[in-house]
mmCIF file of C-alpha atoms in Angstrom:
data_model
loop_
_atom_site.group_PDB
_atom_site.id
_atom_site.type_symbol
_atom_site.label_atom_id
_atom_site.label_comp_id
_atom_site.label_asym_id
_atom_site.label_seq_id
_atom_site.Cartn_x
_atom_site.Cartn_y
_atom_site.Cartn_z
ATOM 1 C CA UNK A 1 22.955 -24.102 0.206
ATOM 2 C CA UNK A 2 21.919 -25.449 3.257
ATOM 3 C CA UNK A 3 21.332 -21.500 4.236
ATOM 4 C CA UNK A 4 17.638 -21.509 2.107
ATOM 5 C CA UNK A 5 16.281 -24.484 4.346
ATOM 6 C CA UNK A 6 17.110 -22.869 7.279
ATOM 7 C CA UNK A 7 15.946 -19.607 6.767
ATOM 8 C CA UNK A 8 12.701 -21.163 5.159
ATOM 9 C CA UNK A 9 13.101 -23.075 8.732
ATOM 10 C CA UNK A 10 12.988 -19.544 10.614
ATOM 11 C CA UNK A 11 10.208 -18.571 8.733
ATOM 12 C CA UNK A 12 7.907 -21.974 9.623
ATOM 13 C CA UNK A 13 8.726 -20.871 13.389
ATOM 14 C CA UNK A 14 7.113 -17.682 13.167
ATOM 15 C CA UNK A 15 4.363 -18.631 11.208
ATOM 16 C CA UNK A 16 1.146 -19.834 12.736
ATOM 17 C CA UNK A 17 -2.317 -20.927 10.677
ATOM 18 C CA UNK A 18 -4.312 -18.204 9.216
ATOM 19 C CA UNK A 19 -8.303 -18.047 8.770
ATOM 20 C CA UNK A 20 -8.882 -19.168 5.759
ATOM 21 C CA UNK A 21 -10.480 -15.443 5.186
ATOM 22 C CA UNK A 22 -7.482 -14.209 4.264
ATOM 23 C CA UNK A 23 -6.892 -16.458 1.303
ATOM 24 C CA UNK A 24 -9.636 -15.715 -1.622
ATOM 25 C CA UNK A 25 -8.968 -18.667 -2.929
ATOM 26 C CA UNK A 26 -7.062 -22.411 -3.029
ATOM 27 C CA UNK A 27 -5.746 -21.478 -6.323
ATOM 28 C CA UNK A 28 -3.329 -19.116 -4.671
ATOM 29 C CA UNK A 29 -1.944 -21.745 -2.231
ATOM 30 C CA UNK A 30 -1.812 -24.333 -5.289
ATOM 31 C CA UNK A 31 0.350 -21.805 -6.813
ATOM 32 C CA UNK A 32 2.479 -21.143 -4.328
ATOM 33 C CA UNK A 33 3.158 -24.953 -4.006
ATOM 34 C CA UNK A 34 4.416 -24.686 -7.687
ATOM 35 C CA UNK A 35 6.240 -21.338 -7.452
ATOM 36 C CA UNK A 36 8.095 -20.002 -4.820
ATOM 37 C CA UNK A 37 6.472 -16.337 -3.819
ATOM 38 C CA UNK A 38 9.102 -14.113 -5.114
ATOM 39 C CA UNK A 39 9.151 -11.818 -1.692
ATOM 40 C CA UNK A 40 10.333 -15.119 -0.008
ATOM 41 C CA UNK A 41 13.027 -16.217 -2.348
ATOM 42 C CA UNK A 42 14.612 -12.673 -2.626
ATOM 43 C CA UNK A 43 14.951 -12.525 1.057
ATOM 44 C CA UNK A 44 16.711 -16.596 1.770
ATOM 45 C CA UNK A 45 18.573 -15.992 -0.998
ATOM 46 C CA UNK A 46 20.125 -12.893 0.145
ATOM 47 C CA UNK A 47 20.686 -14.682 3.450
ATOM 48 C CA UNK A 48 22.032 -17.988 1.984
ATOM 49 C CA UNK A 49 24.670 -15.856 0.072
ATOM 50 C CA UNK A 50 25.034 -13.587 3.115
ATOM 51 C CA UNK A 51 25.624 -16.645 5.253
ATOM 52 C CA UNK A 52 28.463 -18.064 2.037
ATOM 53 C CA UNK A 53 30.289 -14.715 2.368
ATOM 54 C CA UNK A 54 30.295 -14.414 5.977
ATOM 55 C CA UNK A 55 31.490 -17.899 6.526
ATOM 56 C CA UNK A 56 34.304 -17.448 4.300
ATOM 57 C CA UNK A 57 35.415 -13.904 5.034
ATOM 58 C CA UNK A 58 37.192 -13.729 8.868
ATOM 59 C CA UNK A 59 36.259 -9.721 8.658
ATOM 60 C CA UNK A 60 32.552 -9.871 8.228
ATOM 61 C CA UNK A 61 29.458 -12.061 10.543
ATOM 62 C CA UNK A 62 25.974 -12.296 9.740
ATOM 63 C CA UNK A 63 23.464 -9.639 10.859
ATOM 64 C CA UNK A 64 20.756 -11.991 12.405
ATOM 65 C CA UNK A 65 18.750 -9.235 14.311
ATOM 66 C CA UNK A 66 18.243 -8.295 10.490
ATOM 67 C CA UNK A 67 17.740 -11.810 9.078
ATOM 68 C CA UNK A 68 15.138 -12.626 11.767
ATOM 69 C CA UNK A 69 13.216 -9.053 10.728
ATOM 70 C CA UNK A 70 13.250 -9.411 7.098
ATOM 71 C CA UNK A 71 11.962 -12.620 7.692
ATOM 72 C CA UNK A 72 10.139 -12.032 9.822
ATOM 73 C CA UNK A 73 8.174 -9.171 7.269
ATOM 74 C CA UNK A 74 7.726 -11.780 4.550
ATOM 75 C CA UNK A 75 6.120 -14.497 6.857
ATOM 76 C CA UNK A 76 3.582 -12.077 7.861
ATOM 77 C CA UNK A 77 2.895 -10.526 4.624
ATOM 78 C CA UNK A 78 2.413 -14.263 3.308
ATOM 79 C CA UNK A 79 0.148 -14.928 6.497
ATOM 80 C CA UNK A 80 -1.993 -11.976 5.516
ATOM 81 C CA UNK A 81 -2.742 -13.656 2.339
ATOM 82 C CA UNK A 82 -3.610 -16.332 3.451
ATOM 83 C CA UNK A 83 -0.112 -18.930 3.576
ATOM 84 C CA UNK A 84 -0.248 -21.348 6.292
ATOM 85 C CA UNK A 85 2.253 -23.402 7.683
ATOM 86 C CA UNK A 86 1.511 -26.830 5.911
ATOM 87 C CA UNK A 87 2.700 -24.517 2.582
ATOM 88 C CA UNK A 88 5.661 -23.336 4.379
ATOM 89 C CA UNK A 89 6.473 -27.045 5.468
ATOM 90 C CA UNK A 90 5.630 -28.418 1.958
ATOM 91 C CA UNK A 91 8.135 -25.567 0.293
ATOM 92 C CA UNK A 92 10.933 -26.784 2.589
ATOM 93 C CA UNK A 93 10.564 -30.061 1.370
ATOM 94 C CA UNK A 94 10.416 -29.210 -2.238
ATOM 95 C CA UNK A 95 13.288 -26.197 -2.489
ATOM 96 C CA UNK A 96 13.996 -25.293 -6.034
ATOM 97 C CA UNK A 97 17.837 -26.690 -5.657
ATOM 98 C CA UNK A 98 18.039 -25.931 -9.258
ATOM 99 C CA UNK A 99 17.213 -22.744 -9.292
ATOM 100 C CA UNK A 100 18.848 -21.908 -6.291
ATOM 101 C CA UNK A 101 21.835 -22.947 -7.644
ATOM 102 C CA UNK A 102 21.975 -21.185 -10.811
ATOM 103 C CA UNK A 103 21.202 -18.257 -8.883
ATOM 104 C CA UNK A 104 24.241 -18.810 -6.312
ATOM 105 C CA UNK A 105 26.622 -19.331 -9.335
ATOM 106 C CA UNK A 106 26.024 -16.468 -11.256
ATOM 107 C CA UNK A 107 26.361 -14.509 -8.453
ATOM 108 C CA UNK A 108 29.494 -16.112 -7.577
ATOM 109 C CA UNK A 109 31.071 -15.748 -10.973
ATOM 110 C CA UNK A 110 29.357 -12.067 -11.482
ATOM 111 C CA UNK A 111 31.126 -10.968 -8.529
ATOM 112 C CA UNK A 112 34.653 -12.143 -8.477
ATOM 113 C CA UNK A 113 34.259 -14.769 -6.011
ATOM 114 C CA UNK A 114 36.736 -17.302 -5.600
ATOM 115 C CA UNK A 115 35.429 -20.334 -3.257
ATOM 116 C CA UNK A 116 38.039 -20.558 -0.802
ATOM 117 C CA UNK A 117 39.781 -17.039 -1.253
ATOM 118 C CA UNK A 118 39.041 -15.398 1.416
ATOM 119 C CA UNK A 119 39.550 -12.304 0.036
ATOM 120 C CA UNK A 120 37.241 -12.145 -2.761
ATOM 121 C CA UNK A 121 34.706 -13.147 -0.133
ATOM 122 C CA UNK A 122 35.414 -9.921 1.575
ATOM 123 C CA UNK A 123 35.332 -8.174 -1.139
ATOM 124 C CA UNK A 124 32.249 -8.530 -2.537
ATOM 125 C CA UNK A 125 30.559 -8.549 1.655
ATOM 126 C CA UNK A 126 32.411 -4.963 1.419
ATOM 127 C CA UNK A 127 30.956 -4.600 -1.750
ATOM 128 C CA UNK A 128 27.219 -5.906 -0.865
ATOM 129 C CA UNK A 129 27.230 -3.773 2.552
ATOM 130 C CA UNK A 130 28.595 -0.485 0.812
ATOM 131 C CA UNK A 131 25.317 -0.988 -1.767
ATOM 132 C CA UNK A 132 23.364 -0.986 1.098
ATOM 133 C CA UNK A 133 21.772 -4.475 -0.946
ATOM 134 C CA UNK A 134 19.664 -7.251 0.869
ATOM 135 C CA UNK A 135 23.162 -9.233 1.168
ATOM 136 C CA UNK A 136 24.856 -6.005 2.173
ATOM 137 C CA UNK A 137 22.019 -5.751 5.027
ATOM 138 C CA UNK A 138 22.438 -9.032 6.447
ATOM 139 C CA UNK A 139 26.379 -8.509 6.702
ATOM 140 C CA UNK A 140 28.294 -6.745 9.322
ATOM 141 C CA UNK A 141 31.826 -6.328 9.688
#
């Protein structure tokens, strides 16, 4: 799932240190140390399993104007509150591979996907993009 780190990667690049105004207090930051911000994980998950389906599905490519945006949104909502890019540098050294995991699996298995049948993989990138989902949004094809 190399896919998480490097959209956790994109979102380091576009983040730059905040006031410390914005944050009310350390206890949010210590929290988000121990919990991932669940605006962040929805949107590099959707990627890394946009990035699974695209790489084995000839027919579909990733959307990356529409990775970097999405992105893009969460970095600076998590600026506004205060997130700086120490956090965002700690988080990509401490990616919650289990849950991550778990995550891609049952979405594997919930969807008919069969790891190295490239048709499944279209399939559910059809699927995704015809739901109009965060996966389906980061596909094109």
């Amino acid at each position: 799932m190399t896919g998480f780190a490097g959209v956790l990667l994109l979102v380091l690049a576009g983040c730059e240190s905040t006031s410390s105004q914005a944050l009310d207090a350390d206890t949010s930051r210590a929290q988000f140390r121990t919990q991932v911000p669940q605006s962040l994980y929805d949107v590099a998950f959707a990627n890394a399993m946009a990035e699974q389906i695209a790489g084995g599905c000839p027919n579909l490519s990733l959307n990356r104007s529409q990775i970097r945006q999405s992105m893009k949104t969460v970095a600076d909502d998590l600026e506004a509150k205060g997130y700086r890019e120490s956090d965002f540098v700690y988080l990509e050294r401490n990616l919650p591979r289990k849950r991550i995991q778990d995550d891609a699996i049952r979405y594997i298995q919930g969807n008919g996907i069969v790891i190295g049948v490239p048709d499944t993989m279209c399939s559910a990138g059809r699927s995704e993009i015809a739901k109009k989902s965060a996966i389906g949004t980061f596909l094109k094809g």
